[in-house]
mmCIF file of C-alpha atoms and ligand atoms in Angstrom:
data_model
loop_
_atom_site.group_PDB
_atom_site.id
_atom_site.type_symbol
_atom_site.label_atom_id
_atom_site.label_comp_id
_atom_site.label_asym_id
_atom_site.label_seq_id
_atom_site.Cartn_x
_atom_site.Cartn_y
_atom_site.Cartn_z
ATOM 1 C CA UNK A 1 -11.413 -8.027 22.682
ATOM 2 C CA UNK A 2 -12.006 -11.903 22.365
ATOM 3 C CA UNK A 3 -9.678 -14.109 20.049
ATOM 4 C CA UNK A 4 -10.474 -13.764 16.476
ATOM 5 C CA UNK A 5 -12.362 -16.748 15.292
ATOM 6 C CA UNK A 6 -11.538 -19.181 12.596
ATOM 7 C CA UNK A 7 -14.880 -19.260 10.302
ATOM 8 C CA UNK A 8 -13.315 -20.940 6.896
ATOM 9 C CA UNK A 9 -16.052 -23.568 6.141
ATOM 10 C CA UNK A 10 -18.699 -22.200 8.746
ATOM 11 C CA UNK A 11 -21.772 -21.210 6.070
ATOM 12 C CA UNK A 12 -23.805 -19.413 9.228
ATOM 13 C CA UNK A 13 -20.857 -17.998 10.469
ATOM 14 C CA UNK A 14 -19.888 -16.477 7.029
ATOM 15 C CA UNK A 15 -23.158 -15.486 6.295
ATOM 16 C CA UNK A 16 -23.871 -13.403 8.986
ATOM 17 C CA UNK A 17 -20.060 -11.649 9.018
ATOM 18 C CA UNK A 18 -20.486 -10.866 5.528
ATOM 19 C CA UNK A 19 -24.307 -9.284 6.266
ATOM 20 C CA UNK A 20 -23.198 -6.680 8.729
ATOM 21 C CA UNK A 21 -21.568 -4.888 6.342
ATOM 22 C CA UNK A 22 -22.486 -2.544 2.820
ATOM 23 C CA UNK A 23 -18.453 -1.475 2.157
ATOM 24 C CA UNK A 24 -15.533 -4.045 1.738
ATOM 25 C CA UNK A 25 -12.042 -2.684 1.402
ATOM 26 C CA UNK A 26 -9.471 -5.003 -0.075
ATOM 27 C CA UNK A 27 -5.746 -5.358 0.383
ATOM 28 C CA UNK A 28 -4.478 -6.644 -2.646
ATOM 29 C CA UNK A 29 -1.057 -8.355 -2.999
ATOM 30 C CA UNK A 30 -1.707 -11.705 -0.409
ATOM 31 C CA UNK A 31 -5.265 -11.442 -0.256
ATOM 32 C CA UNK A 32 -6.248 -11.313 -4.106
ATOM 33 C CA UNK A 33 -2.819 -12.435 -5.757
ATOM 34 C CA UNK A 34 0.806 -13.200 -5.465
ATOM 35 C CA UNK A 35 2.104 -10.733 -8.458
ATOM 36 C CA UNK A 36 0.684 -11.965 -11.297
ATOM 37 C CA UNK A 37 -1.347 -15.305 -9.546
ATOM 38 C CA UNK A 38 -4.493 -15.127 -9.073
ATOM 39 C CA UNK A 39 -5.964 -17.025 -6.242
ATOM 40 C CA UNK A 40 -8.568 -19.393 -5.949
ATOM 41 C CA UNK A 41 -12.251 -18.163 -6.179
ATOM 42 C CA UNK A 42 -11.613 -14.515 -5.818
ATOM 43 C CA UNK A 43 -13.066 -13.386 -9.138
ATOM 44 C CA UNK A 44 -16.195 -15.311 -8.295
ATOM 45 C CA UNK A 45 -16.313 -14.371 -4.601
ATOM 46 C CA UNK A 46 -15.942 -10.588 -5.478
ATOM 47 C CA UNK A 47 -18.795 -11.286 -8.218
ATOM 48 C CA UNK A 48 -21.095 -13.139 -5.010
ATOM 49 C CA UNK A 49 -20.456 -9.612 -3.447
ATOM 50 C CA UNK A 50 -21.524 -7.647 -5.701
ATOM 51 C CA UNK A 51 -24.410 -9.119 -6.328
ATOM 52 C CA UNK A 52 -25.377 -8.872 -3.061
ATOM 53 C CA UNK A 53 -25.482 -4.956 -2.888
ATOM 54 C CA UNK A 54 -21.574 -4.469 -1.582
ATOM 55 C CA UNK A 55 -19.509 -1.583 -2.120
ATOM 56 C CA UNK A 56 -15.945 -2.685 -3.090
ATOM 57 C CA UNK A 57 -12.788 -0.283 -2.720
ATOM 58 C CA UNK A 58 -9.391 -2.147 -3.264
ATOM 59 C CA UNK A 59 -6.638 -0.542 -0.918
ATOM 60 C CA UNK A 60 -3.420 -1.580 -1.388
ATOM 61 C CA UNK A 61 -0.006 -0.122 -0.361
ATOM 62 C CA UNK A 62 1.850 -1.410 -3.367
ATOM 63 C CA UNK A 63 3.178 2.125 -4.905
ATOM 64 C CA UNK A 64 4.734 0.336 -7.803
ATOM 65 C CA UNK A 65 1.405 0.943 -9.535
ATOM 66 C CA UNK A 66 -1.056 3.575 -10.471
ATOM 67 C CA UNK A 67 -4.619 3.254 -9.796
ATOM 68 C CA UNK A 68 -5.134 2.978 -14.253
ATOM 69 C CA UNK A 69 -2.784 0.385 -13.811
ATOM 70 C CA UNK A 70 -4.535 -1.740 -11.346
ATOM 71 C CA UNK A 71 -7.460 -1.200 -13.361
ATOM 72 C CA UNK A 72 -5.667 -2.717 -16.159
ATOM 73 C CA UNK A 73 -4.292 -5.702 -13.587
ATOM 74 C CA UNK A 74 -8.034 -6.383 -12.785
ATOM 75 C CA UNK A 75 -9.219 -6.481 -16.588
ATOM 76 C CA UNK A 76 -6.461 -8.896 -17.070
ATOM 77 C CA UNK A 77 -8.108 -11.375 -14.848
ATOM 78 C CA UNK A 78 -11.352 -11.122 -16.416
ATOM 79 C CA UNK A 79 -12.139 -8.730 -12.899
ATOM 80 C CA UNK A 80 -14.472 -5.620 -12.804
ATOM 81 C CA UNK A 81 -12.447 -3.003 -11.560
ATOM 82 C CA UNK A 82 -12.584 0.862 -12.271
ATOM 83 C CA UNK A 83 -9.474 2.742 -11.526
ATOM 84 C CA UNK A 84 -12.210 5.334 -9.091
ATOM 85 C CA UNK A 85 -12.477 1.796 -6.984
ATOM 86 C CA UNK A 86 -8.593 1.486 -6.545
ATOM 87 C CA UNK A 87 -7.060 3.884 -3.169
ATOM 88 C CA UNK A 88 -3.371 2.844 -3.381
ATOM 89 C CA UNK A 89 -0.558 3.986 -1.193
ATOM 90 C CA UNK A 90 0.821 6.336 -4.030
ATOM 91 C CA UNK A 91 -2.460 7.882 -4.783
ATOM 92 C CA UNK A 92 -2.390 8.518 -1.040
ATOM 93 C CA UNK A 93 0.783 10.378 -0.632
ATOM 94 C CA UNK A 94 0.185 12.612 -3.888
ATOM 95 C CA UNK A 95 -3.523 13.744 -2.379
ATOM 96 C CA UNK A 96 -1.309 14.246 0.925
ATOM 97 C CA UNK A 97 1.405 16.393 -1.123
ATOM 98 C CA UNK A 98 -0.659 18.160 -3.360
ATOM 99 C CA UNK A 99 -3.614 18.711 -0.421
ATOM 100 C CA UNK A 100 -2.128 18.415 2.648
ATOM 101 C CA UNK A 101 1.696 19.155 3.060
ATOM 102 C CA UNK A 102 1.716 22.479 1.177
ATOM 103 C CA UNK A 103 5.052 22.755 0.037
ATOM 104 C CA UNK A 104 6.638 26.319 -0.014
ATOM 105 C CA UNK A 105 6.841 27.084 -4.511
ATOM 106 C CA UNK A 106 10.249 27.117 -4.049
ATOM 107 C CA UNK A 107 10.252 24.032 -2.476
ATOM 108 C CA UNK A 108 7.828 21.780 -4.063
ATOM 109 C CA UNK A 109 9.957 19.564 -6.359
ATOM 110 C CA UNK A 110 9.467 15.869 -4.711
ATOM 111 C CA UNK A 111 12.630 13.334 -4.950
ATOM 112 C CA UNK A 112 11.440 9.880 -5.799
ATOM 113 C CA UNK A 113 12.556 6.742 -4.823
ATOM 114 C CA UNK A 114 10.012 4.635 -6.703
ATOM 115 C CA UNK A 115 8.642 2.263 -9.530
ATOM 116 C CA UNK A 116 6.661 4.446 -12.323
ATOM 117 C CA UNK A 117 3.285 3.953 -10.497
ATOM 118 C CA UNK A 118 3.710 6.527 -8.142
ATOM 119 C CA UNK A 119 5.197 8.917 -10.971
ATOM 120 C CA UNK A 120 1.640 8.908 -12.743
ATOM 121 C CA UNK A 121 -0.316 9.388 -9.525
ATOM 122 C CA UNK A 122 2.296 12.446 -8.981
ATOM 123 C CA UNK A 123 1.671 13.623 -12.289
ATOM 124 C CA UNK A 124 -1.786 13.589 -12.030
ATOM 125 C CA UNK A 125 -1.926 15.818 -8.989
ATOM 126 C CA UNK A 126 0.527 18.317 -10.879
ATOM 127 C CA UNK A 127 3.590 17.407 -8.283
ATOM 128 C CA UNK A 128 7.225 18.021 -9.881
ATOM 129 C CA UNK A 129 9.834 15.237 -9.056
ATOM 130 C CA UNK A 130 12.969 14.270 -10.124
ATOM 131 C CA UNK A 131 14.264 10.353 -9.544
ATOM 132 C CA UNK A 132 11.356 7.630 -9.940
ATOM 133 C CA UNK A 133 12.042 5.925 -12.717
ATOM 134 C CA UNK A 134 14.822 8.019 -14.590
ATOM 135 C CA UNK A 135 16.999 6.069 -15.919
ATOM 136 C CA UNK A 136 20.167 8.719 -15.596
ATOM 137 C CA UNK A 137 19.385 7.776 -11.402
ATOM 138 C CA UNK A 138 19.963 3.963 -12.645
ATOM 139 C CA UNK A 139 23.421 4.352 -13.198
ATOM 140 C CA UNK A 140 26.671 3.288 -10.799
ATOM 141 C CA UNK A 141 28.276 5.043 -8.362
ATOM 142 C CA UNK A 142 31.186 6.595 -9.145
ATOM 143 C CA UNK A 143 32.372 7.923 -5.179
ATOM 144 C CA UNK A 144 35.814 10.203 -5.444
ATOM 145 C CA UNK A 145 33.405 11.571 -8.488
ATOM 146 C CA UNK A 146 29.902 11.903 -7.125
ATOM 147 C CA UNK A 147 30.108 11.950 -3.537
ATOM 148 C CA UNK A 148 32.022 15.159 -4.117
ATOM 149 C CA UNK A 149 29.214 16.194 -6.272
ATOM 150 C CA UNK A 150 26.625 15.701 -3.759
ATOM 151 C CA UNK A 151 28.142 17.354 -1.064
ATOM 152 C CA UNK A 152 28.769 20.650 -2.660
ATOM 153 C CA UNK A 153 24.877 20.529 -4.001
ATOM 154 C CA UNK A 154 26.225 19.962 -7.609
ATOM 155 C CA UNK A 155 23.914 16.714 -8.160
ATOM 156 C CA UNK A 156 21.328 18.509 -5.898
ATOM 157 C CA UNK A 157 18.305 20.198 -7.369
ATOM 158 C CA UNK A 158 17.890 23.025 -4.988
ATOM 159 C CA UNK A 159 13.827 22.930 -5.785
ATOM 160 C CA UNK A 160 13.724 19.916 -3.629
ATOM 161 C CA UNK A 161 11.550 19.938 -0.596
ATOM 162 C CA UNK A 162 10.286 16.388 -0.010
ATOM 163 C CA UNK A 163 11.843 12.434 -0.384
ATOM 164 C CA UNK A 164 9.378 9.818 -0.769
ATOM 165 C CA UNK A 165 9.881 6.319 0.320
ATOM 166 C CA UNK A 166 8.145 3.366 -1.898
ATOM 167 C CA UNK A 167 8.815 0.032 -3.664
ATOM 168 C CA UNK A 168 11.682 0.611 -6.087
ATOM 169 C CA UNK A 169 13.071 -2.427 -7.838
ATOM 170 C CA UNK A 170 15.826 -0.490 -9.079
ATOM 171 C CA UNK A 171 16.992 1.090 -5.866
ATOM 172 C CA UNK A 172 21.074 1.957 -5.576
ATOM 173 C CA UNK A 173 23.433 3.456 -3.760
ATOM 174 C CA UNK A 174 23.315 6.981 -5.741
ATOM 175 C CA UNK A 175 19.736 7.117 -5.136
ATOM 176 C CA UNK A 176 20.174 6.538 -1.103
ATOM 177 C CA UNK A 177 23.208 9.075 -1.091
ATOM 178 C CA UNK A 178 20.687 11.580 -2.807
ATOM 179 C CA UNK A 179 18.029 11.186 -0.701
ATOM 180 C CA UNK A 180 20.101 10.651 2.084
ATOM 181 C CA UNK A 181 21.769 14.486 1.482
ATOM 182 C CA UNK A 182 17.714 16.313 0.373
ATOM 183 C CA UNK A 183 16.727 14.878 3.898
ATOM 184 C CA UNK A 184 19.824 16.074 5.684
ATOM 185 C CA UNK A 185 19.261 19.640 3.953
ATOM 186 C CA UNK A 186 15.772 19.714 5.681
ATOM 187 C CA UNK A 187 13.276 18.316 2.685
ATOM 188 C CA UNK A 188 10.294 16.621 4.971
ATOM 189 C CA UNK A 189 10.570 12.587 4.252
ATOM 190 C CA UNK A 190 7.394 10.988 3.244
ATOM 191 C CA UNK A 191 6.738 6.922 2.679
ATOM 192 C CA UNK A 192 3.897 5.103 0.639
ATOM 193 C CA UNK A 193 4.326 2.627 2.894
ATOM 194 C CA UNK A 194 6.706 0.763 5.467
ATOM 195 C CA UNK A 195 5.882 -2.716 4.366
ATOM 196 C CA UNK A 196 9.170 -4.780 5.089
ATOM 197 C CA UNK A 197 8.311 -7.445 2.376
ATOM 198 C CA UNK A 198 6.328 -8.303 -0.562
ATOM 199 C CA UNK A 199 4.310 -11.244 -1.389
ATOM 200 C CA UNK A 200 5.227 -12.464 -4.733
ATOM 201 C CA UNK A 201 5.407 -15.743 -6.878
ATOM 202 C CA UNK A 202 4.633 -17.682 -3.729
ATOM 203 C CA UNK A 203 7.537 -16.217 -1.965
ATOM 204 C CA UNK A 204 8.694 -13.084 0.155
ATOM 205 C CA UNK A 205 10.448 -10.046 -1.213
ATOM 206 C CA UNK A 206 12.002 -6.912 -0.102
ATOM 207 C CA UNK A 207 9.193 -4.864 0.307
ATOM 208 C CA UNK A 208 9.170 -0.579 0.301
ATOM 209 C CA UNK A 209 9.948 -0.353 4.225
ATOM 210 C CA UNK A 210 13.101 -2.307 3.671
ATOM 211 C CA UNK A 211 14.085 -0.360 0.259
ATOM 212 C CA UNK A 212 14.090 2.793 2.314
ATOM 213 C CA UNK A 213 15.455 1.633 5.486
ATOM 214 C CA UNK A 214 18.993 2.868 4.252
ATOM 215 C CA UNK A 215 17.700 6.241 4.140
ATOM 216 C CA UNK A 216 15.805 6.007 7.612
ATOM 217 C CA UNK A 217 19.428 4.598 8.941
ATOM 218 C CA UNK A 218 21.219 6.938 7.495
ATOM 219 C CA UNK A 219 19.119 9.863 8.270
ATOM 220 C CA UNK A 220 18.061 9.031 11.743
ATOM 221 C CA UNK A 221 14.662 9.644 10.982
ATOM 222 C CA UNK A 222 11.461 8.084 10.769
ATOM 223 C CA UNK A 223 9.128 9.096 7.603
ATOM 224 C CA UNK A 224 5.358 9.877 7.621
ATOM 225 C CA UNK A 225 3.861 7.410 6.017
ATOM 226 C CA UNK A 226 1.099 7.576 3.642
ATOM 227 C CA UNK A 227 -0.108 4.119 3.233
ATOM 228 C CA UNK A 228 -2.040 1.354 5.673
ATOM 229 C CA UNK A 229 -1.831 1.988 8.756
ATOM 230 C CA UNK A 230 -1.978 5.619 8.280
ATOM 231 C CA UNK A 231 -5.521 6.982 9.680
ATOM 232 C CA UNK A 232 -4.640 9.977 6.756
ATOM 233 C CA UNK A 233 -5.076 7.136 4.475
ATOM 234 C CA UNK A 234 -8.752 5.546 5.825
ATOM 235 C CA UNK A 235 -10.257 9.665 6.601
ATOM 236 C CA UNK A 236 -9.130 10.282 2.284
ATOM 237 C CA UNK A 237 -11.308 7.156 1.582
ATOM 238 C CA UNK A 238 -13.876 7.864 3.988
ATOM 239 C CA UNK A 239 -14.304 11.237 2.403
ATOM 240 C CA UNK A 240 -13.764 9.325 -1.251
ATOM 241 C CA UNK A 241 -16.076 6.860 -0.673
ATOM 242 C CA UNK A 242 -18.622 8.082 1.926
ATOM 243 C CA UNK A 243 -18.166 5.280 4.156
ATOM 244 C CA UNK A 244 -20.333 4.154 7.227
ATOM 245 C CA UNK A 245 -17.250 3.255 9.228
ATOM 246 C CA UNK A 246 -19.509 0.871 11.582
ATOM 247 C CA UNK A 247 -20.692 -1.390 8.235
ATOM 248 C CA UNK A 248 -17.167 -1.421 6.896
ATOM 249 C CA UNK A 249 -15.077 -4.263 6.854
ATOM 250 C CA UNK A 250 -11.047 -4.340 5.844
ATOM 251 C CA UNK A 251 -9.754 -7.738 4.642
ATOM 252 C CA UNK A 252 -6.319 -7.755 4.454
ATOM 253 C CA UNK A 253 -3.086 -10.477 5.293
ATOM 254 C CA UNK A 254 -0.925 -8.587 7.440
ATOM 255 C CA UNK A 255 -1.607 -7.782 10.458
ATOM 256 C CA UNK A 256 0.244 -4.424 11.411
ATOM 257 C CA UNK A 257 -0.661 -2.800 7.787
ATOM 258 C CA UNK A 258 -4.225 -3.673 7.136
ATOM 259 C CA UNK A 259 -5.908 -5.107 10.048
ATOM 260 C CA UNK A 260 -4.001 -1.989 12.140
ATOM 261 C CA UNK A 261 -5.723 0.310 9.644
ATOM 262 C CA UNK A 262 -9.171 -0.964 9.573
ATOM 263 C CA UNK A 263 -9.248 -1.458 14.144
ATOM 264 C CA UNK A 264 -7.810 1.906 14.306
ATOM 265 C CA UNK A 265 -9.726 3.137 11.997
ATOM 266 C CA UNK A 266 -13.079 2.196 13.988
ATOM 267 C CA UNK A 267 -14.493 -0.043 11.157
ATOM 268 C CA UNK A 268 -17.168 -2.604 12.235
ATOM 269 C CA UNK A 269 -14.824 -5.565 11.612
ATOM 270 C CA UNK A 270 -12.351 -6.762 9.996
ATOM 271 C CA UNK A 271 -11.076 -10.253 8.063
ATOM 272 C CA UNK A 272 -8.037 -11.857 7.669
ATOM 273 C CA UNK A 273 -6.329 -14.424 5.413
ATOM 274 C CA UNK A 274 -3.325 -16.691 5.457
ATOM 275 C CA UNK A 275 -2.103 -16.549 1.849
ATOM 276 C CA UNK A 276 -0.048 -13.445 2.284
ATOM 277 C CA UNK A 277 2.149 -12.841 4.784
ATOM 278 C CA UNK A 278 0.531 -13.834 7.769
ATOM 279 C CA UNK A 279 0.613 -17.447 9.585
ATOM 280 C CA UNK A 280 -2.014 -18.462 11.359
ATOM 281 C CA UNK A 281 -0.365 -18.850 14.892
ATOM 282 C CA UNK A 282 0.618 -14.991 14.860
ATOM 283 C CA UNK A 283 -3.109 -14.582 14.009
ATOM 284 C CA UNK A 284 -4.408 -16.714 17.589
ATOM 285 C CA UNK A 285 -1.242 -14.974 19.476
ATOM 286 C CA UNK A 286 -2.350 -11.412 17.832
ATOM 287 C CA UNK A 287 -3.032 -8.519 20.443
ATOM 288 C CA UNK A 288 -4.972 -5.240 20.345
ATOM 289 C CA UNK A 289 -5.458 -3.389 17.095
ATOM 290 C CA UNK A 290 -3.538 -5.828 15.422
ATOM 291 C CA UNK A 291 -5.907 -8.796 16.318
ATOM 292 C CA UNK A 292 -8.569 -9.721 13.524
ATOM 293 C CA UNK A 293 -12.504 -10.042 14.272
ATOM 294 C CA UNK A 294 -11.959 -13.278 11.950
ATOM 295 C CA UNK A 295 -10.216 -15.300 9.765
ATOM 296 C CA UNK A 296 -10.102 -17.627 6.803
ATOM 297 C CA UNK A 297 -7.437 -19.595 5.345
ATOM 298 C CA UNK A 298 -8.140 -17.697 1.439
ATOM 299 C CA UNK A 299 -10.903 -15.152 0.132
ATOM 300 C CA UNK A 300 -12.687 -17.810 -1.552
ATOM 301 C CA UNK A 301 -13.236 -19.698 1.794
ATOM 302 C CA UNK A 302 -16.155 -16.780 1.353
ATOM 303 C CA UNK A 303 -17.925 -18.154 -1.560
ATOM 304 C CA UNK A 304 -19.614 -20.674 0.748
ATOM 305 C CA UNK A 305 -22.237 -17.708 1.666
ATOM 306 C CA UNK A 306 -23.310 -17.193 -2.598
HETATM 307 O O1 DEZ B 401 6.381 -3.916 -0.243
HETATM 308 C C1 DEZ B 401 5.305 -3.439 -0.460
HETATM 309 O O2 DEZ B 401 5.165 -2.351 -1.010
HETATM 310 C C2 DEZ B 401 4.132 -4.203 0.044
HETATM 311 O O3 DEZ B 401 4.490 -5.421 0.588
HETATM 312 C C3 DEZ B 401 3.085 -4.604 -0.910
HETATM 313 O O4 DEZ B 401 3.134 -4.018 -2.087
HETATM 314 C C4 DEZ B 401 1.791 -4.557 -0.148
HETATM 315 O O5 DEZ B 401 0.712 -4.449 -0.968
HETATM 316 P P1 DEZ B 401 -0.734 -4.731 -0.320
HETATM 317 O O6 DEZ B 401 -0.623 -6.067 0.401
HETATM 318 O O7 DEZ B 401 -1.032 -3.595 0.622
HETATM 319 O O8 DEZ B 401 -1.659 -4.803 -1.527
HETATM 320 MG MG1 MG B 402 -1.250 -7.510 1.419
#
């Protein structure tokens, strides 16, 4: 696989990338935005593909919100986007619950460890949880009390059958202690996604993977995980969206999430950018699936091709 090549600025070069494919999927936070910053030219560069016959799905492993509520982020920037062209990493692991897993009825509560988001994408797939964004989970830990508690399965919901991993902002030690105990009683552990940080205002964040690494520590297990790279996550879309894999490109800004998911998922290339997460000398040093066909330094550096 040669080096992927540096086209910012290169009209031809641009041109002819963007023509060999009909279906764009887009990561969002680092390729569209930092939270709530829009970058440069992306409204207008997503307009330029539009208009030239492309199919846009917007992939993004940030569980924090639903795919209504991305819709909603999208309106807010003046942005054409219907919820049915949103596949986040909660949506994914509720179609894997509800579809896939198969929980045994007595089983089939889920025990959150999440924003809202991935509460309404449970909901909608009629998948009980407990945890998420209850506040009665957001309280202090109270150890000769509740550790007690926990151990003798008072604070345990017996109903409990699977943990799931994602971006909570309100994470605690209560919340790792419960899910800590669900896993060790046998409930299957699930992730949106292992991202270890978060592009936001500019900066980098804890992102999901390091939220639940406690849990992984403690547990001495590794979850399945339900967001980019997951192949479960690009044969859902496929199915979704009725993709030609061959004239599909990813476009993403990190490397082991969304370029991993589109190479291993056999697309016909795929395009990365620096304003996430990704410098550009890990991009020239990057090996294998994780290496990009090309590069650009933001998604406006596409606009040249309108
Ligand atoms: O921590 C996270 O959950 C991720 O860093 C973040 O939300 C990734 O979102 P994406 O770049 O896939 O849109
Ligand atoms: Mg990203």
């Amino acid at each position: 696989m040669s080096a992927s090549k540096y086209i910012a600025g290169d009209k031809e070069a641009i041109s002819s990338f963007i023509d060999k494919f009909d279906t764009f999927l887009f990561d969002c936070d680092g390729v569209l935005w930092s939270g709530d910053h829009l970058f440069e030219n992306v409204a207008e560069t997503l307009t330029m593909l539009r208009n030239k016959g492309k199919k846009l799905v917007f992939v993004t492993n940030n569980s924090t919100k639903s795919r209504a509520d991305y819709a909603k982020k999208f309106t807010s920037f003046d942005i054409p986007v219907t919820a049915e062209e949103v596949f986040g990493s909660s949506y994914s692991a509720a179609i894997y619950i509800s579809r896939i897993l198969n929980l045994p009825a007595e089983k089939s509560t889920v025990f959150l460890v999440s924003e809202s988001g991935t509460e309404t994408e449970f909901t909608a797939e009629s998948i009980k949880f407990i945890g998420g964004s209850d506040p009665s989970y957001r309280r202090p830990i109270d150890p000769p009390i509740d550790l007690p508690k926990i151990q003798s399965g008072e604070l345990l919901d017996p109903t409990v059958g699977a943990v799931v991993l994602a971006l909570d902002f309100n994470i605690n030690y209560l919340k790792m202690a419960l899910a800590t105990a669900y896993v060790q009683r046998g409930a299957v552990l699930l992730a949106t996604n292992s991202d270890p940080t978060l592009p936001y205002a500019g900066g980098l964040f804890p992102g999901a993977g390091s939220v639940g690494a406690g849990v992984l520590k403690a547990t001495r297990k590794e979850p399945v995980v339900l967001g980019k790279p997951s192949q479960a996550m690009m044969d859902a879309i496929e199915g979704k969206f009725k993709l030609d894999r061959g004239r599909t490109c990813m476009v993403g800004d990190r490397l082991d999430t969304d370029v991993r998911f589109g190479n291993e998922g056999g697309l016909g290339g795929t395009l990365a950018v620096l304003t996430g997460v990704t410098e550009r000398h890990e991009i020239e040093e990057a090996e294998g699936t994780m290496r990009p066909s090309v590069f650009v330094d933001k998604l406006g550096d596409l606009l040249i091709a309108e």
